Every structure is written in structure tokens, then in C-alpha cells.
PDB file of C-alpha atoms in Angstrom:
ATOM      1  CA  MET A  30       0.000   0.000   0.000  1.00 90.00           C
ATOM      2  CA  PHE A  31       1.279   3.457  -0.917  1.00 90.00           C
ATOM      3  CA  LEU A  32       0.097   6.812   0.385  1.00 90.00           C
ATOM      4  CA  THR A  33       1.112  10.439   0.201  1.00 89.00           C
ATOM      5  CA  GLY A  34       1.315  12.621   3.278  1.00 83.00           C
ATOM      6  CA  GLU A  35       2.635  15.978   4.424  1.00 79.00           C
ATOM      7  CA  ASP A  36       6.169  14.585   4.605  1.00 81.00           C
ATOM      8  CA  GLY A  37       6.368  12.445   1.477  1.00 90.00           C
ATOM      9  CA  ILE A  38       5.375   9.048   0.130  1.00 92.00           C
ATOM     10  CA  PHE A  39       5.004   6.057   2.414  1.00 90.00           C
ATOM     11  CA  VAL A  40       4.786   2.322   1.751  1.00 90.00           C
ATOM     12  CA  ALA A  41       3.498  -0.563   3.865  1.00 89.00           C
ATOM     13  CA  ASP A  42       3.250  -4.298   3.304  1.00 85.00           C
ATOM     14  CA  LEU A  43      -0.362  -5.403   3.772  1.00 86.00           C
ATOM     15  CA  GLN A  44       0.915  -8.669   5.248  1.00 86.00           C
ATOM     16  CA  ASP A  45       3.173  -6.937   7.804  1.00 80.00           C
ATOM     17  CA  ASP A  46       0.975  -5.026  10.293  1.00 81.00           C
ATOM     18  CA  LEU A  47       0.861  -1.923   8.058  1.00 81.00           C
ATOM     19  CA  ASN A  48       4.135  -0.474   9.283  1.00 85.00           C
ATOM     20  CA  PHE A  49       4.506   2.538   6.995  1.00 86.00           C
ATOM     21  CA  THR A  50       8.002   3.610   6.019  1.00 86.00           C
ATOM     22  CA  SER A  51       9.054   6.649   4.034  1.00 88.00           C
ATOM     23  CA  ILE A  52      10.492   6.251   0.541  1.00 88.00           C
ATOM     24  CA  GLN A  53      12.483   8.814  -1.414  1.00 84.00           C
ATOM     25  CA  SER A  54      10.135  11.176  -3.251  1.00 85.00           C
ATOM     26  CA  THR A  55       9.851  14.951  -3.676  1.00 88.00           C
ATOM     27  CA  ASP A  56       9.021  17.866  -1.398  1.00 85.00           C
ATOM     28  CA  ARG A  57       5.228  18.050  -1.838  1.00 88.00           C
ATOM     29  CA  PRO A  58       3.923  14.851  -3.469  1.00 91.00           C
ATOM     30  CA  ASN A  59       0.224  14.360  -4.106  1.00 89.00           C
ATOM     31  CA  TYR A  60      -2.183  12.468  -6.375  1.00 91.00           C
ATOM     32  CA  MET A  61      -0.347   9.212  -6.934  1.00 94.00           C
ATOM     33  CA  THR A  62      -0.945   6.135  -9.106  1.00 95.00           C
ATOM     34  CA  TYR A  63       0.843   2.806  -9.490  1.00 95.00           C
ATOM     35  CA  ASP A  64       1.948   1.208 -12.756  1.00 96.00           C
ATOM     36  CA  SER A  65       1.739  -2.552 -12.209  1.00 94.00           C
ATOM     37  CA  VAL A  66       3.369  -3.229 -15.600  1.00 94.00           C
ATOM     38  CA  GLU A  67       6.675  -1.473 -14.859  1.00 95.00           C
ATOM     39  CA  LYS A  68       6.320  -1.464 -11.048  1.00 95.00           C
ATOM     40  CA  LYS A  69       6.585   2.330 -10.913  1.00 95.00           C
ATOM     41  CA  LEU A  70       4.884   5.006  -8.832  1.00 96.00           C
ATOM     42  CA  TYR A  71       3.737   8.200 -10.545  1.00 96.00           C
ATOM     43  CA  TRP A  72       2.836  11.354  -8.620  1.00 94.00           C
ATOM     44  CA  GLY A  73       2.363  15.072  -9.017  1.00 92.00           C
ATOM     45  CA  ASP A  74       4.308  17.570  -6.929  1.00 92.00           C
ATOM     46  CA  ARG A  75       2.630  20.806  -5.830  1.00 88.00           C
ATOM     47  CA  GLY A  76       5.934  22.607  -5.293  1.00 88.00           C
ATOM     48  CA  THR A  77       7.647  21.932  -8.621  1.00 91.00           C
ATOM     49  CA  LYS A  78       4.398  21.560 -10.629  1.00 92.00           C
ATOM     50  CA  ARG A  79       5.791  18.436 -12.282  1.00 93.00           C
ATOM     51  CA  VAL A  80       4.896  14.771 -12.460  1.00 95.00           C
ATOM     52  CA  TYR A  81       7.530  12.259 -11.358  1.00 95.00           C
ATOM     53  CA  ARG A  82       7.942   8.520 -11.410  1.00 95.00           C
ATOM     54  CA  ALA A  83      10.147   6.149  -9.424  1.00 94.00           C
ATOM     55  CA  ASP A  84      10.578   2.484  -8.627  1.00 93.00           C
ATOM     56  CA  ASP A  85       8.257   1.247  -5.891  1.00 89.00           C
ATOM     57  CA  ASP A  86      11.077   1.678  -3.349  1.00 88.00           C
ATOM     58  CA  GLY A  87      11.620   5.325  -4.367  1.00 90.00           C
ATOM     59  CA  GLY A  88      14.759   4.623  -6.421  1.00 92.00           C
ATOM     60  CA  ASN A  89      15.466   5.735  -9.997  1.00 94.00           C
ATOM     61  CA  ARG A  90      13.317   8.872  -9.765  1.00 94.00           C
ATOM     62  CA  GLU A  91      12.656  10.678 -13.063  1.00 95.00           C
ATOM     63  CA  GLU A  92      10.772  13.796 -14.123  1.00 95.00           C
ATOM     64  CA  VAL A  93       7.895  12.720 -16.352  1.00 96.00           C
ATOM     65  CA  THR A  94       6.791  16.267 -17.235  1.00 95.00           C
ATOM     66  CA  SER A  95       8.563  19.604 -17.381  1.00 90.00           C
ATOM     67  CA  GLY A  96       7.461  22.223 -14.892  1.00 81.00           C
ATOM     68  CA  ASN A  97       4.717  24.642 -15.876  1.00 83.00           C
ATOM     69  CA  ASP A  98       2.321  27.105 -14.244  1.00 84.00           C
ATOM     70  CA  ASN A  99      -0.275  24.432 -13.473  1.00 87.00           C
ATOM     71  CA  ASP A 100      -0.535  22.221 -10.409  1.00 87.00           C
ATOM     72  CA  PRO A 101      -0.943  18.572 -11.490  1.00 92.00           C
ATOM     73  CA  ARG A 102      -3.830  16.974  -9.650  1.00 89.00           C
ATOM     74  CA  GLY A 103      -5.061  13.539 -10.654  1.00 92.00           C
ATOM     75  CA  VAL A 104      -2.817  11.075 -12.486  1.00 96.00           C
ATOM     76  CA  ALA A 105      -3.973   7.805 -14.039  1.00 96.00           C
ATOM     77  CA  ILE A 106      -2.393   5.172 -16.277  1.00 97.00           C
ATOM     78  CA  ALA A 107      -3.897   3.311 -19.207  1.00 96.00           C
ATOM     79  CA  GLU A 108      -1.672   0.275 -18.794  1.00 94.00           C
ATOM     80  CA  LEU A 109      -2.458  -1.397 -22.123  1.00 94.00           C
ATOM     81  CA  SER A 110      -1.845   1.688 -24.265  1.00 94.00           C
ATOM     82  CA  ARG A 111       0.958   2.955 -21.945  1.00 96.00           C
ATOM     83  CA  ILE A 112      -0.470   6.460 -21.666  1.00 96.00           C
ATOM     84  CA  LEU A 113      -0.351   8.615 -18.532  1.00 97.00           C
ATOM     85  CA  TYR A 114      -3.273  11.020 -18.070  1.00 97.00           C
ATOM     86  CA  ILE A 115      -2.756  14.155 -15.963  1.00 96.00           C
ATOM     87  CA  ALA A 116      -5.532  16.389 -14.604  1.00 95.00           C
ATOM     88  CA  TYR A 117      -4.851  20.097 -14.115  1.00 93.00           C
ATOM     89  CA  ASP A 118      -7.389  21.841 -11.895  1.00 89.00           C
ATOM     90  CA  GLY A 119      -6.441  25.479 -12.561  1.00 87.00           C
ATOM     91  CA  ALA A 120      -6.012  24.996 -16.319  1.00 91.00           C
ATOM     92  CA  LYS A 121      -9.245  22.954 -16.496  1.00 93.00           C
ATOM     93  CA  LYS A 122      -7.700  20.356 -18.769  1.00 95.00           C
ATOM     94  CA  ILE A 123      -6.383  16.804 -19.024  1.00 96.00           C
ATOM     95  CA  THR A 124      -3.132  16.036 -20.824  1.00 96.00           C
ATOM     96  CA  THR A 125      -1.406  12.813 -21.855  1.00 96.00           C
ATOM     97  CA  VAL A 126       2.192  11.591 -21.882  1.00 97.00           C
ATOM     98  CA  ASP A 127       3.460   8.452 -23.626  1.00 97.00           C
ATOM     99  CA  ILE A 128       5.089   6.193 -21.019  1.00 96.00           C
ATOM    100  CA  GLY A 129       5.665   3.248 -23.346  1.00 93.00           C
ATOM    101  CA  GLN A 130       8.924   1.332 -23.592  1.00 90.00           C
ATOM    102  CA  GLY A 131      11.690   3.604 -24.858  1.00 90.00           C
ATOM    103  CA  SER A 132       9.841   6.859 -24.128  1.00 92.00           C
ATOM    104  CA  ALA A 133      12.110   9.782 -23.286  1.00 91.00           C
ATOM    105  CA  PHE A 134      11.519  11.761 -20.082  1.00 92.00           C
ATOM    106  CA  PRO A 135      10.536  14.409 -19.411  1.00 92.00           C
ATOM    107  CA  GLY A 136       7.950  13.643 -22.051  1.00 92.00           C
ATOM    108  CA  ASN A 137       5.938  15.967 -24.234  1.00 92.00           C
ATOM    109  CA  GLU A 138       2.429  16.546 -22.950  1.00 94.00           C
ATOM    110  CA  ALA A 139      -0.437  16.546 -25.433  1.00 95.00           C
ATOM    111  CA  ASN A 140      -3.810  18.102 -24.670  1.00 96.00           C
ATOM    112  CA  PHE A 141      -6.472  15.425 -24.310  1.00 96.00           C
ATOM    113  CA  VAL A 142      -9.404  17.539 -23.067  1.00 95.00           C
ATOM    114  CA  THR A 143      -9.381  21.327 -22.685  1.00 95.00           C
ATOM    115  CA  GLY A 144     -11.919  23.968 -21.757  1.00 93.00           C
ATOM    116  CA  LEU A 145     -13.596  21.996 -18.991  1.00 93.00           C
ATOM    117  CA  THR A 146     -16.141  23.977 -16.973  1.00 93.00           C
ATOM    118  CA  ASP A 147     -14.609  22.836 -13.684  1.00 91.00           C
ATOM    119  CA  GLY A 148     -11.072  21.728 -13.025  1.00 88.00           C
ATOM    120  CA  PRO A 149     -10.647  17.961 -12.662  1.00 91.00           C
ATOM    121  CA  LEU A 150      -9.261  16.743  -9.348  1.00 85.00           C
ATOM    122  CA  SER A 151      -9.074  13.004  -9.858  1.00 88.00           C
ATOM    123  CA  LEU A 152      -8.812  10.463 -12.681  1.00 90.00           C
ATOM    124  CA  GLU A 153      -9.219   6.714 -13.023  1.00 92.00           C
ATOM    125  CA  MET A 154      -8.868   4.603 -16.171  1.00 90.00           C
ATOM    126  CA  ASP A 155     -11.016   1.700 -17.381  1.00 90.00           C
ATOM    127  CA  GLU A 156      -9.585   0.488 -20.679  1.00 86.00           C
ATOM    128  CA  GLU A 157     -12.107  -2.347 -20.971  1.00 85.00           C
ATOM    129  CA  GLN A 158     -15.266  -0.239 -20.709  1.00 82.00           C
ATOM    130  CA  GLY A 159     -13.905   2.960 -22.261  1.00 66.00           C
TER     131      GLY A 159
END
């Protein structure tokens, strides 16, 4: 189990009394998702306004997006198509980044949905039902 808190990202083994330990992350992580294909965590950071990824122990951290003026909120992965979706509340849009094998990071974001009436705060993917 992974969770974000005021002081970082924490991990606990569900079979081991839920003893949470801190893993290396960034200053202000939030809105996290897990990629079960590559065993990577993805999260947004409110301070740097970037999305990062790292191994599930916090190692091999990479910037997935370049910094911008928008605070990344929700992040979700379409594991079959290897696309990361990022919700931006203030910009009222959702962007995508290719996270497939061989993708360079930080990746180029493409607008997926823009001009939303309200800013999205959370995302979840269902590739089977669309």
C-alpha cells in the first residue's frame, strides 16, 4: 500500500501489520498512481508543478513532465496503451504523456481535453469499458 502525506510518500506491506516507512520522493507529493506493468509510482508535486515517477522503493526517480504554471492533480495510467493522463485543476484540462517502452523523459504533454467547466481533481482509467 502506498500513500502520500505531508512529509512524502510512504509504503506498507499489507501482510506486515501496516508499518509505513518513508520512501524517497519529492518535497510536496500528491495524487499518486501505481503502474503494475513497470512497477513504478507516478505522482504530481505541488511545489515543482511536475509529475515524477520512481521504482516502488523510491529509487530511480525521473521527471515525467517539465514544470509549468499548473498544479498537477489527478494522475492515471492506461496500462495497455501505456499512456499517462494528468488532470490540471487550474487549467481545467487533461493532458497525456506516452510512457511506453523507450519513451524519453521528461515527455511531451499533449492536450487530451481542454476547456472543462470545472477543473478535474481526480482520474481513473477503465480500458475495458472505455
